[in-house]
Short mmCIF file of C-alpha atoms and ligand atoms in Angstrom, two decimals:
data_model
loop_
_atom_site.label_atom_id
_atom_site.label_comp_id
_atom_site.label_asym_id
_atom_site.label_seq_id
_atom_site.Cartn_x
_atom_site.Cartn_y
_atom_site.Cartn_z
CA MET J 1 -41.12 10.15 8.84
CA HIS J 2 -37.32 9.86 8.94
CA ALA J 3 -36.41 13.53 8.57
CA LYS J 4 -32.73 12.92 9.34
CA GLY J 5 -32.51 10.11 6.79
CA GLU J 6 -34.11 12.21 4.06
CA LYS J 7 -31.53 14.96 4.50
CA THR J 8 -28.71 12.43 4.07
CA MET J 9 -30.32 11.17 0.84
CA ASP J 10 -29.49 14.50 -0.84
CA LEU J 11 -25.78 14.10 -0.20
CA ILE J 12 -25.07 10.56 -1.39
CA PRO J 13 -26.36 8.51 -4.34
CA SER J 14 -29.78 7.09 -3.50
CA PHE J 15 -29.67 4.34 -6.10
CA SER J 16 -27.79 1.10 -5.94
CA VAL J 17 -27.43 -1.86 -8.24
CA ASP J 18 -30.09 -4.50 -8.84
CA HIS J 19 -27.89 -7.57 -8.36
CA THR J 20 -30.54 -9.90 -9.81
CA ARG J 21 -30.05 -8.29 -13.24
CA ILE J 22 -26.26 -7.78 -13.34
CA ILE J 23 -24.32 -9.30 -16.20
CA PRO J 24 -20.51 -9.37 -16.33
CA GLY J 25 -18.87 -6.16 -17.52
CA ILE J 26 -17.17 -2.90 -16.49
CA PHE J 27 -19.33 -0.47 -14.53
CA THR J 28 -19.00 2.85 -12.74
CA SER J 29 -19.77 2.20 -9.09
CA ARG J 30 -19.23 5.70 -7.73
CA VAL J 31 -17.46 8.98 -8.39
CA ASP J 32 -15.89 10.83 -5.46
CA THR J 33 -14.40 14.31 -5.32
CA LEU J 34 -11.15 14.84 -3.42
CA GLY J 35 -10.29 18.52 -3.43
CA ASP J 36 -10.52 19.46 -7.11
CA GLN J 37 -9.86 15.90 -8.31
CA LYS J 38 -12.39 13.24 -9.28
CA VAL J 39 -11.79 9.63 -8.31
CA THR J 40 -13.86 6.87 -9.92
CA THR J 41 -14.54 3.41 -8.53
CA TYR J 42 -15.37 0.78 -11.16
CA ASP J 43 -16.81 -2.67 -10.63
CA VAL J 44 -15.12 -5.17 -12.93
CA ARG J 45 -17.76 -7.89 -12.69
CA VAL J 46 -16.50 -11.28 -13.80
CA THR J 47 -19.44 -13.58 -13.04
CA ARG J 48 -23.25 -13.22 -12.77
CA PRO J 49 -24.06 -12.79 -9.06
CA ASN J 50 -26.11 -15.64 -7.56
CA ILE J 51 -26.69 -17.23 -10.98
CA GLU J 52 -23.33 -18.73 -11.86
CA PRO J 53 -20.73 -19.88 -9.31
CA ALA J 54 -18.57 -17.12 -7.81
CA VAL J 55 -14.86 -17.16 -8.66
CA ASP J 56 -12.76 -19.78 -6.87
CA VAL J 57 -11.10 -18.00 -3.95
CA ALA J 58 -7.53 -19.08 -4.77
CA ALA J 59 -7.97 -18.08 -8.43
CA MET J 60 -9.41 -14.75 -7.27
CA HIS J 61 -6.32 -14.20 -5.13
CA SER J 62 -3.99 -14.97 -8.05
CA LEU J 63 -5.98 -12.66 -10.36
CA GLU J 64 -5.63 -9.95 -7.71
CA HIS J 65 -1.82 -10.25 -7.77
CA ILE J 66 -1.39 -10.67 -11.54
CA VAL J 67 -3.79 -7.92 -12.64
CA ALA J 68 -2.59 -5.45 -9.97
CA THR J 69 0.99 -6.02 -11.13
CA TYR J 70 -0.07 -5.53 -14.76
CA LEU J 71 -2.02 -2.32 -14.08
CA ARG J 72 0.69 -0.74 -11.94
CA ASN J 73 3.35 -1.42 -14.56
CA ASP J 74 1.37 -0.32 -17.63
CA PRO J 75 3.31 2.68 -19.03
CA GLU J 76 0.17 4.49 -20.15
CA TRP J 77 -2.01 3.87 -17.09
CA LYS J 78 0.19 3.20 -14.05
CA ASP J 79 -0.02 6.80 -12.78
CA GLN J 80 -3.84 6.65 -12.89
CA ILE J 81 -4.23 3.51 -10.77
CA ILE J 82 -5.24 4.03 -7.14
CA TYR J 83 -6.49 0.55 -6.21
CA TRP J 84 -7.29 -2.92 -7.56
CA GLY J 85 -8.77 -5.58 -5.31
CA PRO J 86 -11.34 -8.37 -5.05
CA MET J 87 -15.00 -8.01 -4.07
CA GLY J 88 -15.90 -9.91 -0.91
CA CYS J 89 -18.65 -11.73 -2.84
CA LEU J 90 -15.96 -13.12 -5.21
CA THR J 91 -17.90 -12.12 -8.34
CA GLY J 92 -15.53 -9.36 -9.46
CA PHE J 93 -13.00 -6.67 -8.59
CA TYR J 94 -12.92 -3.02 -7.59
CA LEU J 95 -10.76 -0.74 -9.72
CA ILE J 96 -10.22 2.82 -8.50
CA LEU J 97 -8.73 5.33 -10.93
CA LYS J 98 -7.91 9.01 -10.87
CA GLY J 99 -10.32 11.07 -12.99
CA ASN J 100 -13.82 10.35 -14.20
CA ARG J 101 -13.88 8.33 -17.39
CA ALA J 102 -16.77 6.36 -18.85
CA PRO J 103 -16.30 2.58 -18.43
CA GLU J 104 -15.96 2.31 -22.22
CA GLU J 105 -12.71 4.30 -21.95
CA ILE J 106 -11.06 1.68 -19.73
CA TYR J 107 -12.36 -1.31 -21.72
CA GLY J 108 -9.04 -1.74 -23.56
CA LEU J 109 -7.04 -1.58 -20.33
CA VAL J 110 -9.21 -4.15 -18.54
CA LEU J 111 -9.20 -6.48 -21.56
CA ARG J 112 -5.40 -6.30 -21.91
CA ALA J 113 -4.95 -6.88 -18.17
CA PHE J 114 -7.03 -10.08 -18.25
CA GLN J 115 -5.38 -11.22 -21.50
CA SER J 116 -1.99 -10.82 -19.80
CA VAL J 117 -2.90 -13.52 -17.27
CA GLU J 118 -2.57 -16.14 -20.01
CA ASP J 119 1.12 -15.25 -20.44
CA SER J 120 1.96 -15.40 -16.72
CA GLN J 121 4.54 -18.05 -15.87
CA ASP J 122 3.94 -17.59 -12.13
CA VAL J 123 1.94 -15.48 -9.68
CA PRO J 124 3.95 -12.40 -8.73
CA GLY J 125 4.42 -11.98 -5.01
CA ALA J 126 3.29 -15.48 -4.05
CA SER J 127 5.82 -15.76 -1.23
CA PRO J 128 5.63 -15.37 2.56
CA GLU J 129 7.56 -12.08 2.30
CA ASN J 130 5.02 -10.54 -0.09
CA CYS J 131 1.62 -12.08 0.63
CA GLY J 132 -0.60 -12.76 3.64
CA ASN J 133 -1.68 -16.22 2.43
CA TYR J 134 0.94 -17.20 -0.14
CA LEU J 135 -0.13 -20.85 -0.42
CA MET J 136 -3.69 -19.86 -1.42
CA HIS J 137 -3.06 -19.36 -5.14
CA ASN J 138 -4.19 -21.16 -8.28
CA LEU J 139 -2.58 -19.92 -11.48
CA GLY J 140 -4.26 -22.53 -13.68
CA MET J 141 -7.74 -21.57 -12.48
CA ALA J 142 -6.86 -17.87 -12.69
CA LYS J 143 -5.97 -18.38 -16.36
CA TRP J 144 -9.26 -20.20 -16.96
CA TYR J 145 -11.35 -17.34 -15.50
CA ALA J 146 -9.25 -14.68 -17.25
CA ARG J 147 -9.58 -16.40 -20.64
CA LYS J 148 -13.35 -16.74 -20.18
CA PHE J 149 -13.79 -13.09 -19.15
CA ALA J 150 -11.53 -11.75 -21.94
CA ALA J 151 -13.49 -13.77 -24.52
CA TYR J 152 -16.77 -12.46 -23.07
CA LEU J 153 -15.57 -8.83 -23.20
CA THR J 154 -14.47 -9.30 -26.81
CA GLU J 155 -17.72 -10.93 -27.91
CA ASN J 156 -19.90 -8.36 -26.13
CA ALA J 157 -17.89 -5.19 -26.84
CA ASP J 158 -20.83 -3.57 -28.69
CA ARG J 159 -23.46 -4.26 -26.00
CA PRO J 160 -24.21 -1.18 -23.85
CA GLU J 161 -25.36 -3.48 -21.00
CA ILE J 162 -21.76 -4.48 -20.23
CA PHE J 163 -21.07 -0.83 -19.31
CA GLN J 164 -24.35 0.19 -17.64
CA TYR J 165 -25.62 -1.26 -14.37
CA PRO J 166 -29.32 -1.97 -13.80
CA GLN J 167 -30.36 0.38 -10.99
CA ALA J 168 -32.52 -0.25 -7.93
CA GLN J 169 -33.62 1.85 -4.98
CA ARG J 170 -30.95 1.85 -2.30
CA LEU J 171 -31.69 -0.50 0.59
CA VAL J 172 -32.41 1.15 3.92
CA THR J 173 -31.73 -1.06 6.94
CA GLU J 174 -34.34 -1.52 9.68
CA ASP J 175 -32.61 1.07 11.85
CA GLY J 176 -32.76 3.64 9.05
CA ARG J 177 -29.20 3.51 7.68
CA GLN J 178 -28.47 3.31 3.97
CA PHE J 179 -26.80 0.08 2.89
CA PHE J 180 -23.39 0.09 1.12
CA ASP J 181 -21.16 -2.84 0.21
CA SER J 182 -17.94 -0.90 -0.28
ZN1 ZN L 201 -1.69 -12.16 -1.63
#
């Protein structure tokens, strides 16, 4: 029926995530190949989509600054970090790393990064010189979310569901294009 669409299906992943069954955790979103290098995008999902409230936008912004600063200064991992940033839905973050590791292998890094928020005296880069909306920060709320997520990761460390997304068929839009959110 859609011959062109079917050909494209062979080239890109045809499954996406069933957002009605997501629980917080660390998940592989996609693996890309650049030359002979693999690059992995992880979803660091902090809240349950559409079931609990999304993260407060100012807290999300502060977590973006604090965790990015932590990751890019970590002696062991800083050279592996390509990107850290918030999801538009405000339920989690994208983390892009060099290589292709299982989410279990970055559990310790993600846990330490969120635990570090507790020790932050201020939000790094919350100034007009360094940020596009420097007044939109909330360190207290950022600490609350980080503490909650770190406790969750610790309590659920042995559950495979915090590392494995529930899959669903990828949505095809009415005009025949495959849906992506990042
Ligand atoms: Zn900013």
